[in-house]
Amino acid sequence: MVVVMKTSATQAEIDQVVERVRTAGGEAFVSPGELRTIIGLVGDTTRFMELPLSQLPGVENVIRVGRPYKLVARELHPEPSVVKVGSHPIDRRSVTVIAGPCAVESETQALEAAHMAKRAGAHLLRGGAYKPRTSPYSFQGLAKQGLEILAACREETGLPVVTEVLEPRDVDLVASLADCLQIGARNMQNFSLLKEVGKAHVPVILKRGLSATVEEWLMAAEYVAREGNMDIILCERGIRTFETATRNTLDLAGMAVAREATHLPVIVDPSHATGVRELVGPMSRAAVAAGADGIMVEIHPHPEAALSDGPQALTGDDLDRLVDEIAALGASLGRPVPGYQRETGRTPSMGWGSPQQ
Ligand code: PEP
Ligand code: MN
């Protein structure tokens, strides 16, 4: 951090800034200039941020240099992190596919979807047992029963499961039945939930908030990391803009910025980003081409009957085709879809339609 003093600042005012910084355990380096004095601060900048330095007499401006997040910053951890979910490693050398229904609706529906995910070559099964719905009258999820159904799906297909936790009091229960917790977009700045998940010993997918900047998203990850849980996967899922043609606006540049700024894996959810089934394929391909470490997509055995997010749900055939394409694209980028040929017996295919189709 740098403190820029006013041209009129007195020596006593400069000394006061230096004194405050030293009392907070930092070091202050004073550079007197022709017009104004600049003071460079070294030490734990998070502690300086709590000091009201900009309020002190004689201070013109306080400028932050460097990043406010530390544990998740690539600066302090240049080696990319590998986050293991069950036995599947999410890393920067391969492309992970996560698929499953928006919500667990019944055992039959969830099992059917789990088999679709498995057949397509997905590595993890997603599915909501606690649903954060905009309307309190919409289907809210099966709660504990939904978690048990997910555990049964894992039993049957071998796919580790990812599911959202909405409240701090549910973290232990969800962590005991799932392989990976999800913090949804609406809860990205629910700090008590972030802290509780930070104390859990299971990986977490942290979705970007609907109106969160990349920095706010990374600061949310820092909350989880600070409690000791470094197994964090960031997920870009579209942000709110003026555009209404799609449900949200997929911010692939934000994904790339986050991927550069941190050592954590960053994946993309093109389902919630677009809200439109036909756009899930193109945006998945774009995400992989832009460097995403994985995609998370919604599927449903009968999208027209889905209790939530039917219009964005892929069918089993859609998902097969999507994974074939991602495998082909990944192979050309030196980022394979692990186990693809072994699990599916299919061959990568670049056979996607023209943009006009
Ligand atoms: C979800 O993935 O089930 C979900 C609710 O997504 P988001 O939090 O991104 O809206
Ligand atoms: Mn959904």
CSV table of C-alpha atoms and ligand atoms in Angstrom, one decimal:
chain,number,residue,atom,x,y,z
A,1,MET,CA,0.0,0.0,0.0
A,2,VAL,CA,1.1,3.5,-0.6
A,3,VAL,CA,-0.1,6.6,1.3
A,4,VAL,CA,0.0,9.8,-0.8
A,5,MET,CA,0.2,12.9,1.5
A,6,LYS,CA,-1.3,16.3,0.6
A,7,THR,CA,1.1,19.0,-0.7
A,8,SER,CA,0.2,20.9,2.4
A,9,ALA,CA,1.0,18.0,4.8
A,10,THR,CA,3.2,18.9,7.8
A,11,GLN,CA,6.0,16.8,9.2
A,12,ALA,CA,3.8,16.0,12.2
A,13,GLU,CA,1.1,14.6,10.0
A,14,ILE,CA,3.6,12.4,8.1
A,15,ASP,CA,5.0,11.2,11.5
A,16,GLN,CA,1.5,10.3,12.6
A,17,VAL,CA,0.9,8.0,9.6
A,18,VAL,CA,4.3,6.4,10.2
A,19,GLU,CA,3.4,5.9,13.8
A,20,ARG,CA,0.0,4.3,13.1
A,21,VAL,CA,1.6,1.9,10.6
A,22,ARG,CA,4.3,0.8,13.0
A,23,THR,CA,1.9,0.4,15.9
A,24,ALA,CA,-0.1,-2.0,13.6
A,25,GLY,CA,3.1,-4.1,13.1
A,26,GLY,CA,4.1,-2.7,9.7
A,27,GLU,CA,7.0,-0.8,8.3
A,28,ALA,CA,6.6,2.7,6.7
A,29,PHE,CA,9.1,4.1,4.2
A,30,VAL,CA,8.9,7.8,3.7
A,31,SER,CA,9.9,9.3,0.3
A,32,PRO,CA,9.8,13.0,0.4
A,33,GLY,CA,9.1,14.5,-3.1
A,34,GLU,CA,9.4,17.9,-4.5
A,35,LEU,CA,5.7,18.5,-4.2
A,36,ARG,CA,4.4,15.8,-1.9
A,37,THR,CA,5.6,13.0,0.3
A,38,ILE,CA,4.7,9.4,-0.4
A,39,ILE,CA,4.8,6.7,2.3
A,40,GLY,CA,5.2,3.0,1.2
A,41,LEU,CA,3.8,0.4,3.6
A,42,VAL,CA,5.3,-3.1,4.0
A,43,GLY,CA,3.8,-5.9,6.0
A,44,ASP,CA,0.4,-7.5,6.4
A,45,THR,CA,-1.6,-5.2,4.2
A,46,THR,CA,-4.9,-6.7,5.4
A,47,ARG,CA,-4.1,-5.1,8.8
A,48,PHE,CA,-3.4,-1.7,7.2
A,49,MET,CA,-6.7,-1.9,5.4
A,50,GLU,CA,-8.4,-1.8,8.8
A,51,LEU,CA,-6.6,1.4,9.8
A,52,PRO,CA,-8.4,4.5,8.9
A,53,LEU,CA,-5.3,6.0,7.2
A,54,SER,CA,-7.3,7.9,4.6
A,55,GLN,CA,-9.0,9.8,7.5
A,56,LEU,CA,-5.8,11.1,9.0
A,57,PRO,CA,-5.0,14.7,8.6
A,58,GLY,CA,-2.7,15.5,5.7
A,59,VAL,CA,-3.5,12.3,3.8
A,60,GLU,CA,-4.6,12.8,0.2
A,61,ASN,CA,-5.1,9.2,-0.9
A,62,VAL,CA,-4.4,5.6,0.1
A,63,ILE,CA,-3.6,3.3,-2.9
A,64,ARG,CA,-3.5,-0.4,-2.7
A,65,VAL,CA,-0.9,-2.2,-4.7
A,66,GLY,CA,-0.8,-5.9,-4.8
A,67,ARG,CA,-3.9,-8.1,-4.3
A,68,PRO,CA,-6.2,-8.2,-1.2
A,69,TYR,CA,-6.4,-12.0,-1.3
A,70,LYS,CA,-3.4,-13.9,-0.3
A,71,LEU,CA,-4.0,-17.7,0.2
A,72,VAL,CA,-5.8,-18.1,-3.1
A,73,ALA,CA,-3.4,-15.8,-5.0
A,74,ARG,CA,-1.1,-17.3,-7.6
A,75,GLU,CA,1.6,-14.8,-6.5
A,76,LEU,CA,2.1,-16.7,-3.3
A,77,HIS,CA,1.5,-20.2,-4.7
A,78,PRO,CA,2.7,-20.3,-8.4
A,79,GLU,CA,2.1,-24.1,-8.7
A,80,PRO,CA,-1.5,-24.7,-9.9
A,81,SER,CA,-3.6,-26.6,-7.3
A,82,VAL,CA,-5.1,-30.0,-7.9
A,83,VAL,CA,-8.5,-30.5,-6.1
A,84,LYS,CA,-9.5,-34.1,-5.7
A,85,VAL,CA,-13.2,-34.9,-5.6
A,86,GLY,CA,-13.6,-38.5,-4.6
A,87,SER,CA,-10.8,-40.1,-6.7
A,88,HIS,CA,-11.1,-37.6,-9.5
A,89,PRO,CA,-8.5,-34.8,-9.7
A,90,ILE,CA,-9.6,-31.5,-11.0
A,91,ASP,CA,-6.5,-29.8,-12.4
A,92,ARG,CA,-5.2,-27.7,-15.2
A,93,ARG,CA,-3.9,-30.5,-17.4
A,94,SER,CA,-7.3,-32.0,-18.2
A,95,VAL,CA,-11.0,-31.0,-18.6
A,96,THR,CA,-13.4,-32.2,-16.0
A,97,VAL,CA,-17.1,-32.7,-16.9
A,98,ILE,CA,-19.7,-32.4,-14.2
A,99,ALA,CA,-23.3,-33.2,-15.2
A,100,GLY,CA,-26.6,-33.9,-13.4
A,101,PRO,CA,-30.1,-32.5,-12.9
A,102,CYS,CA,-30.7,-29.1,-11.5
A,103,ALA,CA,-32.7,-30.7,-8.7
A,104,VAL,CA,-33.1,-34.2,-7.3
A,105,GLU,CA,-36.8,-34.7,-7.9
A,106,SER,CA,-37.1,-38.5,-7.2
A,107,GLU,CA,-35.0,-41.6,-6.9
A,108,THR,CA,-36.0,-42.6,-10.4
A,109,GLN,CA,-35.3,-39.3,-12.0
A,110,ALA,CA,-31.9,-38.9,-10.3
A,111,LEU,CA,-30.8,-42.4,-11.1
A,112,GLU,CA,-31.7,-42.0,-14.7
A,113,ALA,CA,-29.8,-38.7,-14.9
A,114,ALA,CA,-26.8,-40.3,-13.1
A,115,HIS,CA,-26.7,-43.1,-15.7
A,116,MET,CA,-26.9,-40.5,-18.5
A,117,ALA,CA,-23.9,-38.7,-16.9
A,118,LYS,CA,-22.0,-41.9,-16.5
A,119,ARG,CA,-22.7,-43.0,-20.1
A,120,ALA,CA,-21.6,-39.7,-21.5
A,121,GLY,CA,-18.3,-39.8,-19.7
A,122,ALA,CA,-18.9,-37.2,-17.0
A,123,HIS,CA,-16.6,-37.5,-13.9
A,124,LEU,CA,-18.9,-36.1,-11.3
A,125,LEU,CA,-22.6,-36.0,-10.7
A,126,ARG,CA,-24.3,-32.8,-9.7
A,127,GLY,CA,-27.8,-32.4,-8.2
A,128,GLY,CA,-29.5,-30.0,-5.9
A,129,ALA,CA,-31.2,-31.3,-2.7
A,130,TYR,CA,-31.6,-27.8,-1.2
A,131,LYS,CA,-32.6,-25.4,-4.0
A,132,PRO,CA,-32.2,-21.6,-3.7
A,133,ARG,CA,-35.4,-20.6,-5.6
A,134,THR,CA,-36.3,-17.1,-6.5
A,135,SER,CA,-39.9,-17.9,-5.6
A,136,PRO,CA,-40.8,-19.4,-2.2
A,137,TYR,CA,-43.7,-21.2,-4.0
A,138,SER,CA,-41.3,-23.1,-6.4
A,139,PHE,CA,-39.9,-26.6,-5.6
A,140,GLN,CA,-37.4,-26.2,-2.8
A,141,GLY,CA,-35.7,-29.6,-3.1
A,142,LEU,CA,-36.0,-32.9,-1.2
A,143,ALA,CA,-33.5,-31.9,1.5
A,144,LYS,CA,-32.0,-34.8,3.4
A,145,GLN,CA,-33.9,-37.3,1.3
A,146,GLY,CA,-32.3,-35.7,-1.8
A,147,LEU,CA,-28.9,-36.2,-0.3
A,148,GLU,CA,-29.6,-39.9,0.4
A,149,ILE,CA,-30.8,-40.3,-3.2
A,150,LEU,CA,-27.5,-38.7,-4.4
A,151,ALA,CA,-25.6,-41.1,-2.2
A,152,ALA,CA,-27.5,-44.0,-3.8
A,153,CYS,CA,-26.6,-42.6,-7.3
A,154,ARG,CA,-23.0,-42.6,-6.3
A,155,GLU,CA,-23.3,-46.2,-5.1
A,156,GLU,CA,-24.8,-47.3,-8.4
A,157,THR,CA,-22.6,-45.4,-10.8
A,158,GLY,CA,-19.4,-44.7,-8.9
A,159,LEU,CA,-19.7,-41.0,-9.7
A,160,PRO,CA,-18.7,-38.7,-6.8
A,161,VAL,CA,-21.5,-36.2,-6.1
A,162,VAL,CA,-21.6,-32.4,-5.9
A,163,THR,CA,-24.5,-30.7,-4.1
A,164,GLU,CA,-25.3,-27.2,-2.9
A,165,VAL,CA,-25.4,-26.3,0.8
A,166,LEU,CA,-27.6,-23.3,1.6
A,167,GLU,CA,-27.1,-22.9,5.4
A,168,PRO,CA,-24.3,-23.1,7.9
A,169,ARG,CA,-26.3,-25.5,10.1
A,170,ASP,CA,-26.5,-28.0,7.2
A,171,VAL,CA,-22.8,-28.1,6.3
A,172,ASP,CA,-22.0,-31.2,8.5
A,173,LEU,CA,-24.9,-33.2,7.2
A,174,VAL,CA,-24.3,-32.3,3.5
A,175,ALA,CA,-20.5,-33.0,3.9
A,176,SER,CA,-21.3,-36.4,5.4
A,177,LEU,CA,-23.2,-37.5,2.4
A,178,ALA,CA,-21.6,-35.6,-0.5
A,179,ASP,CA,-18.1,-35.6,-2.0
A,180,CYS,CA,-18.1,-31.9,-2.8
A,181,LEU,CA,-20.1,-29.0,-1.5
A,182,GLN,CA,-21.4,-26.2,-3.7
A,183,ILE,CA,-21.9,-22.6,-2.6
A,184,GLY,CA,-24.4,-21.1,-5.0
A,185,ALA,CA,-24.2,-17.7,-6.7
A,186,ARG,CA,-26.8,-16.3,-4.3
A,187,ASN,CA,-24.6,-17.3,-1.3
A,188,MET,CA,-21.2,-16.2,-2.6
A,189,GLN,CA,-21.0,-13.5,0.1
A,190,ASN,CA,-22.8,-15.4,2.8
A,191,PHE,CA,-19.8,-15.1,5.1
A,192,SER,CA,-21.0,-17.3,7.8
A,193,LEU,CA,-21.6,-20.1,5.3
A,194,LEU,CA,-18.2,-19.5,3.7
A,195,LYS,CA,-16.5,-19.8,7.1
A,196,GLU,CA,-18.4,-23.0,8.0
A,197,VAL,CA,-17.6,-24.6,4.7
A,198,GLY,CA,-14.0,-23.5,5.3
A,199,LYS,CA,-14.0,-25.7,8.4
A,200,ALA,CA,-15.3,-28.8,6.6
A,201,HIS,CA,-13.0,-31.4,5.2
A,202,VAL,CA,-14.6,-31.7,1.8
A,203,PRO,CA,-13.9,-29.8,-1.5
A,204,VAL,CA,-16.1,-26.9,-2.4
A,205,ILE,CA,-17.3,-25.4,-5.7
A,206,LEU,CA,-17.6,-21.7,-5.2
A,207,LYS,CA,-19.9,-20.1,-7.7
A,208,ARG,CA,-19.5,-16.5,-8.7
A,209,GLY,CA,-22.2,-14.2,-7.4
A,210,LEU,CA,-24.7,-12.8,-9.8
A,211,SER,CA,-23.3,-9.3,-9.5
A,212,ALA,CA,-19.8,-10.0,-8.0
A,213,THR,CA,-16.6,-8.7,-9.4
A,214,VAL,CA,-13.8,-11.2,-9.9
A,215,GLU,CA,-12.0,-9.7,-6.9
A,216,GLU,CA,-15.1,-10.1,-4.7
A,217,TRP,CA,-15.3,-13.7,-5.9
A,218,LEU,CA,-11.7,-14.4,-5.0
A,219,MET,CA,-12.2,-12.7,-1.6
A,220,ALA,CA,-15.1,-15.1,-1.0
A,221,ALA,CA,-12.7,-18.0,-1.8
A,222,GLU,CA,-10.2,-16.4,0.6
A,223,TYR,CA,-12.8,-16.7,3.4
A,224,VAL,CA,-13.0,-20.5,2.8
A,225,ALA,CA,-9.2,-20.8,2.5
A,226,ARG,CA,-8.6,-18.8,5.7
A,227,GLU,CA,-10.5,-21.4,7.7
A,228,GLY,CA,-8.2,-24.1,6.4
A,229,ASN,CA,-10.0,-25.6,3.4
A,230,MET,CA,-7.9,-25.0,0.4
A,231,ASP,CA,-9.8,-27.5,-1.8
A,232,ILE,CA,-11.7,-24.8,-3.7
A,233,ILE,CA,-12.9,-24.9,-7.3
A,234,LEU,CA,-14.1,-21.6,-8.7
A,235,CYS,CA,-17.2,-21.6,-11.0
A,236,GLU,CA,-18.1,-18.9,-13.4
A,237,ARG,CA,-21.9,-19.1,-14.0
A,238,GLY,CA,-22.8,-15.9,-15.7
A,239,ILE,CA,-23.4,-12.4,-14.3
A,240,ARG,CA,-26.2,-9.9,-14.4
A,241,THR,CA,-26.0,-7.4,-17.2
A,242,PHE,CA,-28.5,-5.3,-19.2
A,243,GLU,CA,-28.9,-8.2,-21.7
A,244,THR,CA,-32.1,-10.2,-21.5
A,245,ALA,CA,-31.6,-12.6,-24.5
A,246,THR,CA,-29.9,-15.0,-22.2
A,247,ARG,CA,-30.5,-15.8,-18.5
A,248,ASN,CA,-27.2,-14.3,-17.5
A,249,THR,CA,-24.1,-13.1,-19.4
A,250,LEU,CA,-21.3,-15.7,-19.5
A,251,ASP,CA,-18.1,-13.8,-18.5
A,252,LEU,CA,-15.4,-15.9,-20.0
A,253,ALA,CA,-12.9,-13.0,-19.7
A,254,GLY,CA,-13.7,-13.0,-16.0
A,255,MET,CA,-13.0,-16.8,-15.9
A,256,ALA,CA,-9.7,-16.2,-17.6
A,257,VAL,CA,-8.8,-13.4,-15.2
A,258,ALA,CA,-9.6,-15.6,-12.2
A,259,ARG,CA,-7.6,-18.4,-13.7
A,260,GLU,CA,-4.6,-16.1,-14.1
A,261,ALA,CA,-5.0,-14.6,-10.6
A,262,THR,CA,-5.2,-17.8,-8.6
A,263,HIS,CA,-3.8,-21.3,-8.4
A,264,LEU,CA,-7.2,-22.8,-8.0
A,265,PRO,CA,-9.0,-24.6,-10.8
A,266,VAL,CA,-11.7,-22.6,-12.5
A,267,ILE,CA,-14.7,-24.2,-14.2
A,268,VAL,CA,-17.7,-22.8,-16.2
A,269,ASP,CA,-21.4,-23.5,-15.8
A,270,PRO,CA,-22.9,-22.7,-19.2
A,271,SER,CA,-26.4,-23.9,-18.2
A,272,HIS,CA,-27.1,-21.1,-15.6
A,273,ALA,CA,-25.0,-18.7,-17.7
A,274,THR,CA,-27.4,-19.0,-20.7
A,275,GLY,CA,-30.6,-20.6,-19.5
A,276,VAL,CA,-31.0,-21.9,-23.1
A,277,ARG,CA,-30.3,-25.6,-24.0
A,278,GLU,CA,-29.1,-24.7,-27.5
A,279,LEU,CA,-26.4,-22.4,-26.1
A,280,VAL,CA,-24.9,-24.9,-23.6
A,281,GLY,CA,-22.9,-26.6,-26.3
A,282,PRO,CA,-21.4,-23.5,-27.9
A,283,MET,CA,-20.6,-21.9,-24.6
A,284,SER,CA,-19.0,-25.1,-23.2
A,285,ARG,CA,-16.7,-25.3,-26.2
A,286,ALA,CA,-15.9,-21.6,-25.8
A,287,ALA,CA,-15.1,-22.1,-22.1
A,288,VAL,CA,-12.8,-25.0,-22.9
A,289,ALA,CA,-11.1,-23.1,-25.7
A,290,ALA,CA,-10.6,-20.2,-23.3
A,291,GLY,CA,-8.8,-22.4,-20.8
A,292,ALA,CA,-11.6,-23.5,-18.3
A,293,ASP,CA,-10.6,-26.5,-16.2
A,294,GLY,CA,-14.0,-28.1,-16.5
A,295,ILE,CA,-17.7,-27.6,-17.3
A,296,MET,CA,-20.7,-28.2,-15.2
A,297,VAL,CA,-24.0,-28.8,-17.1
A,298,GLU,CA,-27.6,-29.6,-16.2
A,299,ILE,CA,-29.3,-32.6,-17.7
A,300,HIS,CA,-32.7,-34.2,-17.3
A,301,PRO,CA,-34.2,-37.5,-18.5
A,302,HIS,CA,-37.4,-35.5,-19.4
A,303,PRO,CA,-36.5,-31.8,-19.6
A,304,GLU,CA,-40.2,-30.9,-20.4
A,305,ALA,CA,-41.2,-32.3,-17.0
A,306,ALA,CA,-38.4,-30.9,-15.0
A,307,LEU,CA,-39.4,-29.2,-11.7
A,308,SER,CA,-36.6,-26.6,-12.2
A,309,ASP,CA,-34.6,-25.2,-15.1
A,310,GLY,CA,-36.1,-27.5,-17.8
A,311,PRO,CA,-35.3,-25.1,-20.6
A,312,GLN,CA,-31.6,-25.3,-20.0
A,313,ALA,CA,-31.4,-29.1,-19.4
A,314,LEU,CA,-29.6,-31.3,-21.9
A,315,THR,CA,-30.9,-34.7,-22.8
A,316,GLY,CA,-28.7,-37.8,-22.7
A,317,ASP,CA,-28.0,-37.6,-26.4
A,318,ASP,CA,-27.1,-33.9,-26.1
A,319,LEU,CA,-24.7,-34.7,-23.3
A,320,ASP,CA,-23.0,-37.5,-25.2
A,321,ARG,CA,-22.5,-35.2,-28.2
A,322,LEU,CA,-21.2,-32.4,-25.9
A,323,VAL,CA,-18.6,-34.7,-24.3
A,324,ASP,CA,-17.5,-36.0,-27.7
A,325,GLU,CA,-16.9,-32.4,-28.7
A,326,ILE,CA,-15.2,-31.4,-25.5
A,327,ALA,CA,-13.0,-34.5,-25.8
A,328,ALA,CA,-12.0,-33.6,-29.4
A,329,LEU,CA,-11.4,-29.9,-28.5
A,330,GLY,CA,-9.5,-30.9,-25.3
A,331,ALA,CA,-7.3,-33.3,-27.2
A,332,SER,CA,-6.4,-30.6,-29.7
A,333,LEU,CA,-5.4,-28.3,-26.8
A,334,GLY,CA,-3.4,-31.0,-25.0
A,335,ARG,CA,-6.1,-31.1,-22.3
A,336,PRO,CA,-7.8,-34.5,-22.4
A,337,VAL,CA,-11.1,-35.5,-20.8
A,338,PRO,CA,-9.8,-38.1,-18.4
A,339,GLY,CA,-11.0,-41.7,-19.1
A,340,TYR,CA,-13.2,-40.6,-22.0
A,341,GLN,CA,-12.5,-43.4,-24.4
A,342,ARG,CA,-12.2,-46.0,-21.7
A,343,GLU,CA,-15.5,-45.1,-20.1
A,344,THR,CA,-17.6,-44.3,-23.2
A,345,GLY,CA,-16.0,-46.5,-26.0
A,346,ARG,CA,-16.7,-43.5,-28.3
A,347,THR,CA,-14.2,-41.5,-30.3
A,348,PRO,CA,-13.8,-37.7,-30.0
A,349,SER,CA,-15.8,-35.9,-32.6
A,350,MET,CA,-15.6,-32.4,-33.9
A,351,GLY,CA,-19.0,-32.8,-35.5
A,352,TRP,CA,-20.8,-29.9,-34.1
A,353,GLY,CA,-23.1,-27.9,-36.3
A,354,SER,CA,-22.4,-24.7,-37.9
A,355,PRO,CA,-23.3,-21.6,-35.9
A,356,GLN,CA,-26.4,-21.1,-38.1
A,357,GLN,CA,-27.9,-24.4,-37.1
B,1,PEP,C1,-27.2,-24.6,-9.2
B,1,PEP,O1,-26.1,-24.9,-9.8
B,1,PEP,O2,-28.0,-25.5,-8.9
B,1,PEP,C2,-27.6,-23.2,-9.0
B,1,PEP,C3,-28.6,-22.9,-8.3
B,1,PEP,O3,-26.8,-22.4,-9.7
B,1,PEP,P1,-26.4,-20.8,-9.3
B,1,PEP,O4,-26.1,-20.8,-7.8
B,1,PEP,O5,-25.2,-20.6,-10.2
B,1,PEP,O6,-27.6,-20.0,-9.7
B,2,MN,MN,-30.4,-25.0,-12.1
